[in-house]
Amino acid sequence: QEVSVRSFGAVGNGVTDDTASFKAAIEALFTTATTTSSRRGTLYIPAGSYLISDTLLFATTMSSVAIYIRGEGSSSEILWTMNKNLIQLGAYVDRDFTIRDIKITSTTITKSNMVAISVGSCTNCLFEHVSVSSTGVSAGYARAFLFGPCIQCTLTKL
């Protein structure tokens, strides 16, 4: 099952805060993924620049849910305000997780030690064609990825 952030009101113009639309799409994704026999789902991020101002938490109370996030390469951009971590993998989203073909651009670093993609631990995770860069004024520092223990995790062509 594929869920598009645009179906939940995301504008993608780089000005409108699309956080609520992304969170609603993620909630729908998990509802669908945990109620189907395949136990998997895709979050689709169409071309556009999406302003995100809060952490996008991928977590569920169901085990063995496979989540796939895909965009359209550098034309699918997440503008990260960096006041919080951007993508956090939470409970039970620890295996078969994929992010591919997206661009993450920080707009302003307002706090130190922020992380674009934080993974507590994972098995069989793939991060492919994901770029993380900064264009904002620096008042601190940030990391692109933070990983806990990983088994069969792959970062390619970032």
GROMACS .gro file of N, CA and C in nm:
model
  474
    1GLN      N    1   0.085  -0.118   0.000
    1GLN     CA    2   0.000   0.000   0.000
    1GLN      C    3   0.089   0.123   0.000
    2GLU      N    4   0.060   0.219  -0.089
    2GLU     CA    5   0.136   0.343  -0.098
    2GLU      C    6   0.051   0.460  -0.050
    3VAL      N    7   0.111   0.546   0.032
    3VAL     CA    8   0.046   0.664   0.085
    3VAL      C    9   0.127   0.786   0.041
    4SER      N   10   0.063   0.880  -0.026
    4SER     CA   11   0.130   1.002  -0.071
    4SER      C   12   0.107   1.114   0.030
    5VAL      N   13   0.211   1.190   0.061
    5VAL     CA   14   0.195   1.303   0.154
    5VAL      C   15   0.103   1.409   0.096
    6ARG      N   16   0.093   1.418  -0.036
    6ARG     CA   17   0.003   1.516  -0.101
    6ARG      C   18  -0.143   1.482  -0.073
    7SER      N   19  -0.174   1.354  -0.058
    7SER     CA   20  -0.313   1.313  -0.029
    7SER      C   21  -0.359   1.361   0.108
    8PHE      N   22  -0.264   1.403   0.190
    8PHE     CA   23  -0.296   1.449   0.325
    8PHE      C   24  -0.272   1.600   0.340
    9GLY      N   25  -0.264   1.669   0.227
    9GLY     CA   26  -0.258   1.814   0.228
    9GLY      C   27  -0.121   1.877   0.216
   10ALA      N   28  -0.016   1.799   0.201
   10ALA     CA   29   0.118   1.858   0.185
   10ALA      C   30   0.121   1.941   0.057
   11VAL      N   31   0.179   2.059   0.067
   11VAL     CA   32   0.182   2.153  -0.045
   11VAL      C   33   0.313   2.142  -0.122
   12GLY      N   34   0.425   2.138  -0.050
   12GLY     CA   35   0.555   2.122  -0.116
   12GLY      C   36   0.605   2.245  -0.187
   13ASN      N   37   0.569   2.363  -0.135
   13ASN     CA   38   0.613   2.488  -0.198
   13ASN      C   39   0.734   2.550  -0.128
   14GLY      N   40   0.785   2.486  -0.023
   14GLY     CA   41   0.902   2.538   0.047
   14GLY      C   42   0.872   2.646   0.149
   15VAL      N   43   0.746   2.690   0.157
   15VAL     CA   44   0.705   2.797   0.249
   15VAL      C   45   0.605   2.746   0.351
   16THR      N   46   0.506   2.672   0.305
   16THR     CA   47   0.402   2.617   0.392
   16THR      C   48   0.461   2.506   0.478
   17ASP      N   49   0.430   2.507   0.608
   17ASP     CA   50   0.476   2.400   0.697
   17ASP      C   51   0.394   2.274   0.669
   18ASP      N   52   0.458   2.172   0.616
   18ASP     CA   53   0.392   2.047   0.579
   18ASP      C   54   0.401   1.939   0.686
   19THR      N   55   0.445   1.974   0.805
   19THR     CA   56   0.465   1.875   0.911
   19THR      C   57   0.338   1.798   0.943
   20ALA      N   58   0.226   1.866   0.962
   20ALA     CA   59   0.101   1.798   0.998
   20ALA      C   60   0.058   1.701   0.889
   21SER      N   61   0.076   1.738   0.763
   21SER     CA   62   0.040   1.650   0.652
   21SER      C   63   0.127   1.525   0.650
   22PHE      N   64   0.256   1.541   0.675
   22PHE     CA   65   0.347   1.426   0.680
   22PHE      C   66   0.309   1.334   0.796
   23LYS      N   67   0.280   1.392   0.912
   23LYS     CA   68   0.244   1.310   1.028
   23LYS      C   69   0.114   1.233   1.003
   24ALA      N   70   0.017   1.297   0.939
   24ALA     CA   71  -0.109   1.229   0.908
   24ALA      C   72  -0.085   1.116   0.808
   25ALA      N   73   0.000   1.139   0.710
   25ALA     CA   74   0.032   1.035   0.611
   25ALA      C   75   0.105   0.918   0.678
   26ILE      N   76   0.195   0.947   0.770
   26ILE     CA   77   0.268   0.841   0.842
   26ILE      C   78   0.171   0.759   0.927
   27GLU      N   79   0.078   0.827   0.993
   27GLU     CA   80  -0.022   0.756   1.074
   27GLU      C   81  -0.107   0.665   0.986
   28ALA      N   82  -0.150   0.714   0.871
   28ALA     CA   83  -0.228   0.633   0.777
   28ALA      C   84  -0.146   0.516   0.725
   29LEU      N   85  -0.019   0.541   0.700
   29LEU     CA   86   0.071   0.436   0.652
   29LEU      C   87   0.078   0.321   0.751
   30PHE      N   88   0.096   0.352   0.878
   30PHE     CA   89   0.104   0.248   0.980
   30PHE      C   90  -0.030   0.179   1.002
   31THR      N   91  -0.138   0.253   0.993
   31THR     CA   92  -0.270   0.192   1.007
   31THR      C   93  -0.291   0.089   0.896
   32THR      N   94  -0.255   0.127   0.774
   32THR     CA   95  -0.269   0.036   0.660
   32THR      C   96  -0.173  -0.081   0.671
   33ALA      N   97  -0.047  -0.053   0.702
   33ALA     CA   98   0.055  -0.158   0.705
   33ALA      C   99   0.028  -0.262   0.814
   34THR      N  100  -0.028  -0.221   0.926
   34THR     CA  101  -0.050  -0.315   1.035
   34THR      C  102  -0.181  -0.390   1.024
   35THR      N  103  -0.268  -0.350   0.931
   35THR     CA  104  -0.396  -0.419   0.916
   35THR      C  105  -0.403  -0.504   0.790
   36THR      N  106  -0.297  -0.504   0.710
   36THR     CA  107  -0.294  -0.588   0.590
   36THR      C  108  -0.204  -0.708   0.614
   37SER      N  109  -0.224  -0.812   0.536
   37SER     CA  110  -0.144  -0.933   0.554
   37SER      C  111   0.001  -0.914   0.513
   38SER      N  112   0.027  -0.820   0.422
   38SER     CA  113   0.166  -0.798   0.378
   38SER      C  114   0.250  -0.729   0.484
   39ARG      N  115   0.186  -0.654   0.573
   39ARG     CA  116   0.254  -0.582   0.682
   39ARG      C  117   0.366  -0.492   0.628
   40ARG      N  118   0.338  -0.426   0.517
   40ARG     CA  119   0.434  -0.332   0.462
   40ARG      C  120   0.362  -0.214   0.402
   41GLY      N  121   0.433  -0.103   0.389
   41GLY     CA  122   0.373   0.016   0.332
   41GLY      C  123   0.478   0.111   0.279
   42THR      N  124   0.437   0.199   0.188
   42THR     CA  125   0.527   0.295   0.125
   42THR      C  126   0.476   0.436   0.149
   43LEU      N  127   0.564   0.523   0.196
   43LEU     CA  128   0.536   0.666   0.206
   43LEU      C  129   0.597   0.732   0.084
   44TYR      N  130   0.514   0.789  -0.001
   44TYR     CA  131   0.561   0.851  -0.124
   44TYR      C  132   0.568   1.003  -0.107
   45ILE      N  133   0.684   1.058  -0.143
   45ILE     CA  134   0.706   1.202  -0.135
   45ILE      C  135   0.727   1.253  -0.278
   46PRO      N  136   0.622   1.309  -0.340
   46PRO     CA  137   0.635   1.358  -0.478
   46PRO      C  138   0.731   1.476  -0.487
   47ALA      N  139   0.765   1.515  -0.608
   47ALA     CA  140   0.852   1.631  -0.629
   47ALA      C  141   0.795   1.753  -0.557
   48GLY      N  142   0.881   1.830  -0.495
   48GLY     CA  143   0.843   1.950  -0.422
   48GLY      C  144   0.941   1.975  -0.310
   49SER      N  145   0.929   2.090  -0.247
   49SER     CA  146   1.012   2.125  -0.130
   49SER      C  147   0.919   2.135  -0.010
   50TYR      N  148   0.934   2.042   0.083
   50TYR     CA  149   0.842   2.028   0.196
   50TYR      C  150   0.908   2.078   0.324
   51LEU      N  151   0.853   2.182   0.383
   51LEU     CA  152   0.904   2.238   0.508
   51LEU      C  153   0.856   2.153   0.625
   52ILE      N  154   0.949   2.100   0.704
   52ILE     CA  155   0.916   2.015   0.818
   52ILE      C  156   0.979   2.078   0.943
   53SER      N  157   0.896   2.101   1.046
   53SER     CA  158   0.943   2.172   1.165
   53SER      C  159   0.943   2.087   1.292
   54ASP      N  160   0.910   1.958   1.280
   54ASP     CA  161   0.906   1.871   1.397
   54ASP      C  162   0.955   1.733   1.356
   55THR      N  163   0.985   1.650   1.453
   55THR     CA  164   1.033   1.515   1.428
   55THR      C  165   0.925   1.430   1.363
   56LEU      N  166   0.964   1.355   1.261
   56LEU     CA  167   0.875   1.258   1.197
   56LEU      C  168   0.910   1.122   1.258
   57LEU      N  169   0.822   1.074   1.344
   57LEU     CA  170   0.847   0.950   1.418
   57LEU      C  171   0.782   0.834   1.345
   58PHE      N  172   0.862   0.735   1.315
   58PHE     CA  173   0.813   0.612   1.254
   58PHE      C  174   0.815   0.506   1.363
   59ALA      N  175   0.699   0.479   1.423
   59ALA     CA  176   0.689   0.384   1.533
   59ALA      C  177   0.552   0.318   1.530
   60THR      N  178   0.546   0.196   1.581
   60THR     CA  179   0.421   0.122   1.586
   60THR      C  180   0.426   0.026   1.705
   61THR      N  181   0.312  -0.025   1.741
   61THR     CA  182   0.307  -0.126   1.847
   61THR      C  183   0.306  -0.267   1.789
   62MET      N  184   0.308  -0.277   1.656
   62MET     CA  185   0.307  -0.406   1.589
   62MET      C  186   0.448  -0.439   1.542
   63SER      N  187   0.488  -0.564   1.555
   63SER     CA  188   0.623  -0.603   1.511
   63SER      C  189   0.621  -0.644   1.364
   64SER      N  190   0.740  -0.645   1.306
   64SER     CA  191   0.762  -0.692   1.168
   64SER      C  192   0.684  -0.614   1.064
   65VAL      N  193   0.688  -0.483   1.071
   65VAL     CA  194   0.625  -0.398   0.971
   65VAL      C  195   0.738  -0.339   0.884
   66ALA      N  196   0.729  -0.360   0.754
   66ALA     CA  197   0.830  -0.310   0.661
   66ALA      C  198   0.785  -0.175   0.605
   67ILE      N  199   0.869  -0.074   0.618
   67ILE     CA  200   0.835   0.061   0.574
   67ILE      C  201   0.934   0.106   0.467
   68TYR      N  202   0.880   0.167   0.363
   68TYR     CA  203   0.958   0.213   0.249
   68TYR      C  204   0.922   0.359   0.226
   69ILE      N  205   1.021   0.448   0.227
   69ILE     CA  206   0.999   0.589   0.198
   69ILE      C  207   1.068   0.618   0.065
   70ARG      N  208   0.993   0.670  -0.030
   70ARG     CA  209   1.056   0.699  -0.159
   70ARG      C  210   1.013   0.835  -0.212
   71GLY      N  211   1.108   0.899  -0.276
   71GLY     CA  212   1.080   1.027  -0.340
   71GLY      C  213   1.115   1.019  -0.487
   72GLU      N  214   1.141   1.134  -0.545
   72GLU     CA  215   1.178   1.144  -0.686
   72GLU      C  216   1.316   1.207  -0.699
   73GLY      N  217   1.410   1.158  -0.618
   73GLY     CA  218   1.546   1.210  -0.622
   73GLY      C  219   1.555   1.349  -0.562
   74SER      N  220   1.645   1.429  -0.618
   74SER     CA  221   1.668   1.563  -0.562
   74SER      C  222   1.548   1.655  -0.579
   75SER      N  223   1.450   1.618  -0.661
   75SER     CA  224   1.331   1.701  -0.674
   75SER      C  225   1.231   1.678  -0.560
   76SER      N  226   1.256   1.575  -0.477
   76SER     CA  227   1.176   1.553  -0.355
   76SER      C  228   1.261   1.597  -0.237
   77GLU      N  229   1.241   1.720  -0.195
   77GLU     CA  230   1.327   1.782  -0.094
   77GLU      C  231   1.251   1.806   0.035
   78ILE      N  232   1.314   1.769   0.145
   78ILE     CA  233   1.262   1.802   0.278
   78ILE      C  234   1.347   1.914   0.334
   79LEU      N  235   1.284   2.027   0.362
   79LEU     CA  236   1.352   2.140   0.425
   79LEU      C  237   1.337   2.125   0.575
   80TRP      N  238   1.448   2.106   0.641
   80TRP     CA  239   1.452   2.071   0.783
   80TRP      C  240   1.496   2.193   0.862
   81THR      N  241   1.412   2.239   0.957
   81THR     CA  242   1.445   2.358   1.035
   81THR      C  243   1.546   2.331   1.146
   82MET      N  244   1.574   2.204   1.173
   82MET     CA  245   1.678   2.161   1.265
   82MET      C  246   1.661   2.208   1.408
   83ASN      N  247   1.537   2.229   1.451
   83ASN     CA  248   1.517   2.255   1.593
   83ASN      C  249   1.493   2.124   1.667
   84LYS      N  250   1.473   2.014   1.592
   84LYS     CA  251   1.457   1.879   1.647
   84LYS      C  252   1.514   1.781   1.547
   85ASN      N  253   1.536   1.655   1.588
   85ASN     CA  254   1.575   1.553   1.493
   85ASN      C  255   1.466   1.542   1.387
   86LEU      N  256   1.503   1.507   1.265
   86LEU     CA  257   1.404   1.503   1.156
   86LEU      C  258   1.331   1.369   1.149
   87ILE      N  259   1.400   1.261   1.118
   87ILE     CA  260   1.338   1.129   1.104
   87ILE      C  261   1.390   1.039   1.215
   88GLN      N  262   1.300   0.985   1.295
   88GLN     CA  263   1.335   0.898   1.408
   88GLN      C  264   1.267   0.764   1.388
   89LEU      N  265   1.345   0.657   1.383
   89LEU     CA  266   1.288   0.523   1.378
   89LEU      C  267   1.265   0.478   1.520
   90GLY      N  268   1.139   0.449   1.552
   90GLY     CA  269   1.103   0.413   1.689
   90GLY      C  270   1.069   0.267   1.702
   91ALA      N  271   0.986   0.236   1.799
   91ALA     CA  272   0.953   0.099   1.837
   91ALA      C  273   0.904   0.016   1.720
   92TYR      N  274   0.957  -0.102   1.706
   92TYR     CA  275   0.920  -0.204   1.607
   92TYR      C  276   0.947  -0.165   1.463
   93VAL      N  277   0.999  -0.047   1.438
   93VAL     CA  278   1.041  -0.012   1.302
   93VAL      C  279   1.192  -0.032   1.300
   94ASP      N  280   1.230  -0.158   1.309
   94ASP     CA  281   1.371  -0.189   1.325
   94ASP      C  282   1.419  -0.291   1.224
   95ARG      N  283   1.335  -0.323   1.127
   95ARG     CA  284   1.378  -0.415   1.023
   95ARG      C  285   1.307  -0.383   0.892
   96ASP      N  286   1.375  -0.412   0.784
   96ASP     CA  287   1.318  -0.390   0.651
   96ASP      C  288   1.267  -0.247   0.634
   97PHE      N  289   1.355  -0.151   0.664
   97PHE     CA  290   1.322  -0.010   0.650
   97PHE      C  291   1.408   0.047   0.537
   98THR      N  292   1.345   0.121   0.444
   98THR     CA  293   1.417   0.177   0.330
   98THR      C  294   1.381   0.324   0.313
   99ILE      N  295   1.483   0.406   0.290
   99ILE     CA  296   1.463   0.545   0.246
   99ILE      C  297   1.544   0.561   0.120
  100ARG      N  298   1.479   0.608   0.013
  100ARG     CA  299   1.553   0.627  -0.111
  100ARG      C  300   1.499   0.746  -0.190
  101ASP      N  301   1.592   0.805  -0.264
  101ASP     CA  302   1.559   0.911  -0.360
  101ASP      C  303   1.495   1.034  -0.297
  102ILE      N  304   1.556   1.083  -0.188
  102ILE     CA  305   1.512   1.210  -0.131
  102ILE      C  306   1.633   1.298  -0.100
  103LYS      N  307   1.606   1.425  -0.089
  103LYS     CA  308   1.707   1.525  -0.054
  103LYS      C  309   1.661   1.593   0.074
  104ILE      N  310   1.751   1.601   0.172
  104ILE     CA  311   1.721   1.670   0.298
  104ILE      C  312   1.813   1.791   0.307
  105THR      N  313   1.754   1.908   0.323
  105THR     CA  314   1.832   2.031   0.332
  105THR      C  315   1.797   2.102   0.460
  106SER      N  316   1.896   2.126   0.544
  106SER     CA  317   1.870   2.202   0.666
  106SER      C  318   1.867   2.350   0.631
  107THR      N  319   1.772   2.419   0.690
  107THR     CA  320   1.757   2.561   0.660
  107THR      C  321   1.826   2.649   0.765
  108THR      N  322   1.821   2.608   0.888
  108THR     CA  323   1.887   2.682   0.996
  108THR      C  324   1.918   2.585   1.110
  109ILE      N  325   2.039   2.586   1.157
  109ILE     CA  326   2.074   2.504   1.272
  109ILE      C  327   2.050   2.588   1.397
  110THR      N  328   1.946   2.553   1.473
  110THR     CA  329   1.912   2.631   1.591
  110THR      C  330   1.958   2.565   1.720
  111LYS      N  331   1.988   2.437   1.714
  111LYS     CA  332   2.037   2.364   1.831
  111LYS      C  333   2.152   2.275   1.789
  112SER      N  334   2.239   2.244   1.880
  112SER     CA  335   2.349   2.154   1.851
  112SER      C  336   2.306   2.009   1.861
  113ASN      N  337   2.380   1.924   1.794
  113ASN     CA  338   2.365   1.779   1.803
  113ASN      C  339   2.233   1.727   1.748
  114MET      N  340   2.175   1.793   1.649
  114MET     CA  341   2.054   1.744   1.584
  114MET      C  342   2.094   1.640   1.479
  115VAL      N  343   2.001   1.548   1.449
  115VAL     CA  344   2.029   1.438   1.357
  115VAL      C  345   1.920   1.434   1.250
  116ALA      N  346   1.961   1.423   1.124
  116ALA     CA  347   1.864   1.415   1.015
  116ALA      C  348   1.788   1.282   1.020
  117ILE      N  349   1.859   1.170   1.030
  117ILE     CA  350   1.796   1.038   1.036
  117ILE      C  351   1.858   0.961   1.151
  118SER      N  352   1.777   0.930   1.251
  118SER     CA  353   1.825   0.861   1.371
  118SER      C  354   1.766   0.720   1.376
  119VAL      N  355   1.854   0.621   1.385
  119VAL     CA  356   1.815   0.481   1.387
  119VAL      C  357   1.869   0.418   1.514
  120GLY      N  358   1.779   0.376   1.604
  120GLY     CA  359   1.823   0.313   1.728
  120GLY      C  360   1.895   0.183   1.702
  121SER      N  361   1.833   0.096   1.627
  121SER     CA  362   1.893  -0.029   1.580
  121SER      C  363   1.808  -0.077   1.463
  122CYS      N  364   1.868  -0.152   1.373
  122CYS     CA  365   1.788  -0.202   1.262
  122CYS      C  366   1.853  -0.324   1.199
  123THR      N  367   1.770  -0.401   1.132
  123THR     CA  368   1.812  -0.516   1.055
  123THR      C  369   1.757  -0.502   0.914
  124ASN      N  370   1.845  -0.516   0.817
  124ASN     CA  371   1.805  -0.509   0.677
  124ASN      C  372   1.747  -0.372   0.642
  125CYS      N  373   1.822  -0.267   0.671
  125CYS     CA  374   1.780  -0.131   0.639
  125CYS      C  375   1.863  -0.079   0.521
  126LEU      N  376   1.799  -0.002   0.434
  126LEU     CA  377   1.866   0.051   0.316
  126LEU      C  378   1.841   0.201   0.307
  127PHE      N  379   1.948   0.275   0.288
  127PHE     CA  380   1.941   0.419   0.265
  127PHE      C  381   2.013   0.443   0.133
  128GLU      N  382   1.938   0.476   0.028
  128GLU     CA  383   1.996   0.486  -0.105
  128GLU      C  384   1.953   0.615  -0.172
  129HIS      N  385   2.051   0.684  -0.230
  129HIS     CA  386   2.026   0.811  -0.298
  129HIS      C  387   1.958   0.910  -0.203
  130VAL      N  388   2.013   0.922  -0.082
  130VAL     CA  389   1.965   1.017   0.017
  130VAL      C  390   2.076   1.119   0.037
  131SER      N  391   2.048   1.246   0.009
  131SER     CA  392   2.148   1.349   0.033
  131SER      C  393   2.104   1.436   0.150
  132VAL      N  394   2.201   1.474   0.232
  132VAL     CA  395   2.175   1.562   0.346
  132VAL      C  396   2.274   1.677   0.337
  133SER      N  397   2.222   1.800   0.333
  133SER     CA  398   2.310   1.916   0.323
  133SER      C  399   2.252   2.031   0.405
  134SER      N  400   2.333   2.136   0.419
  134SER     CA  401   2.293   2.251   0.498
  134SER      C  402   2.310   2.378   0.416
  135THR      N  403   2.210   2.465   0.421
  135THR     CA  404   2.221   2.594   0.355
  135THR      C  405   2.201   2.707   0.456
  136GLY      N  406   2.170   2.673   0.580
  136GLY     CA  407   2.134   2.773   0.680
  136GLY      C  408   2.252   2.828   0.757
  137VAL      N  409   2.221   2.925   0.840
  137VAL     CA  410   2.319   2.986   0.929
  137VAL      C  411   2.341   2.891   1.047
  138SER      N  412   2.463   2.869   1.082
  138SER     CA  413   2.495   2.771   1.185
  138SER      C  414   2.506   2.834   1.323
  139ALA      N  415   2.422   2.785   1.414
  139ALA     CA  416   2.432   2.824   1.554
  139ALA      C  417   2.468   2.700   1.636
  140GLY      N  418   2.498   2.593   1.571
  140GLY     CA  419   2.530   2.466   1.635
  140GLY      C  420   2.584   2.370   1.530
  141TYR      N  421   2.568   2.241   1.553
  141TYR     CA  422   2.613   2.144   1.455
  141TYR      C  423   2.511   2.031   1.448
  142ALA      N  424   2.517   1.956   1.339
  142ALA     CA  425   2.423   1.846   1.320
  142ALA      C  426   2.493   1.729   1.253
  143ARG      N  427   2.428   1.613   1.261
  143ARG     CA  428   2.478   1.493   1.195
  143ARG      C  429   2.374   1.447   1.094
  144ALA      N  430   2.420   1.390   0.985
  144ALA     CA  431   2.328   1.339   0.885
  144ALA      C  432   2.261   1.211   0.933
  145PHE      N  433   2.338   1.115   0.985
  145PHE     CA  434   2.286   0.987   1.030
  145PHE      C  435   2.341   0.953   1.168
  146LEU      N  436   2.260   0.888   1.248
  146LEU     CA  437   2.303   0.835   1.377
  146LEU      C  438   2.248   0.693   1.386
  147PHE      N  439   2.337   0.595   1.396
  147PHE     CA  440   2.296   0.456   1.399
  147PHE      C  441   2.334   0.390   1.531
  148GLY      N  442   2.243   0.308   1.581
  148GLY     CA  443   2.273   0.216   1.688
  148GLY      C  444   2.322   0.087   1.624
  149PRO      N  445   2.309  -0.028   1.693
  149PRO     CA  446   2.353  -0.154   1.635
  149PRO      C  447   2.271  -0.188   1.510
  150CYS      N  448   2.339  -0.218   1.400
  150CYS     CA  449   2.272  -0.250   1.275
  150CYS      C  450   2.323  -0.381   1.218
  151ILE      N  451   2.233  -0.460   1.163
  151ILE     CA  452   2.266  -0.585   1.096
  151ILE      C  453   2.216  -0.573   0.953
  152GLN      N  454   2.304  -0.590   0.858
  152GLN     CA  455   2.271  -0.581   0.716
  152GLN      C  456   2.210  -0.446   0.679
  153CYS      N  457   2.274  -0.340   0.724
  153CYS     CA  458   2.229  -0.206   0.688
  153CYS      C  459   2.320  -0.152   0.579
  154THR      N  460   2.264  -0.085   0.481
  154THR     CA  461   2.339  -0.040   0.366
  154THR      C  462   2.313   0.107   0.341
  155LEU      N  463   2.421   0.183   0.323
  155LEU     CA  464   2.412   0.321   0.278
  155LEU      C  465   2.482   0.325   0.144
  156THR      N  466   2.410   0.360   0.038
  156THR     CA  467   2.469   0.363  -0.094
  156THR      C  468   2.438   0.492  -0.166
  157LYS      N  469   2.533   0.537  -0.243
  157LYS     CA  470   2.515   0.653  -0.331
  157LYS      C  471   2.443   0.767  -0.264
  158LEU      N  472   2.497   0.809  -0.151
  158LEU     CA  473   2.433   0.918  -0.077
  158LEU      C  474   2.464   1.051  -0.142
   0.00000   0.00000   0.00000
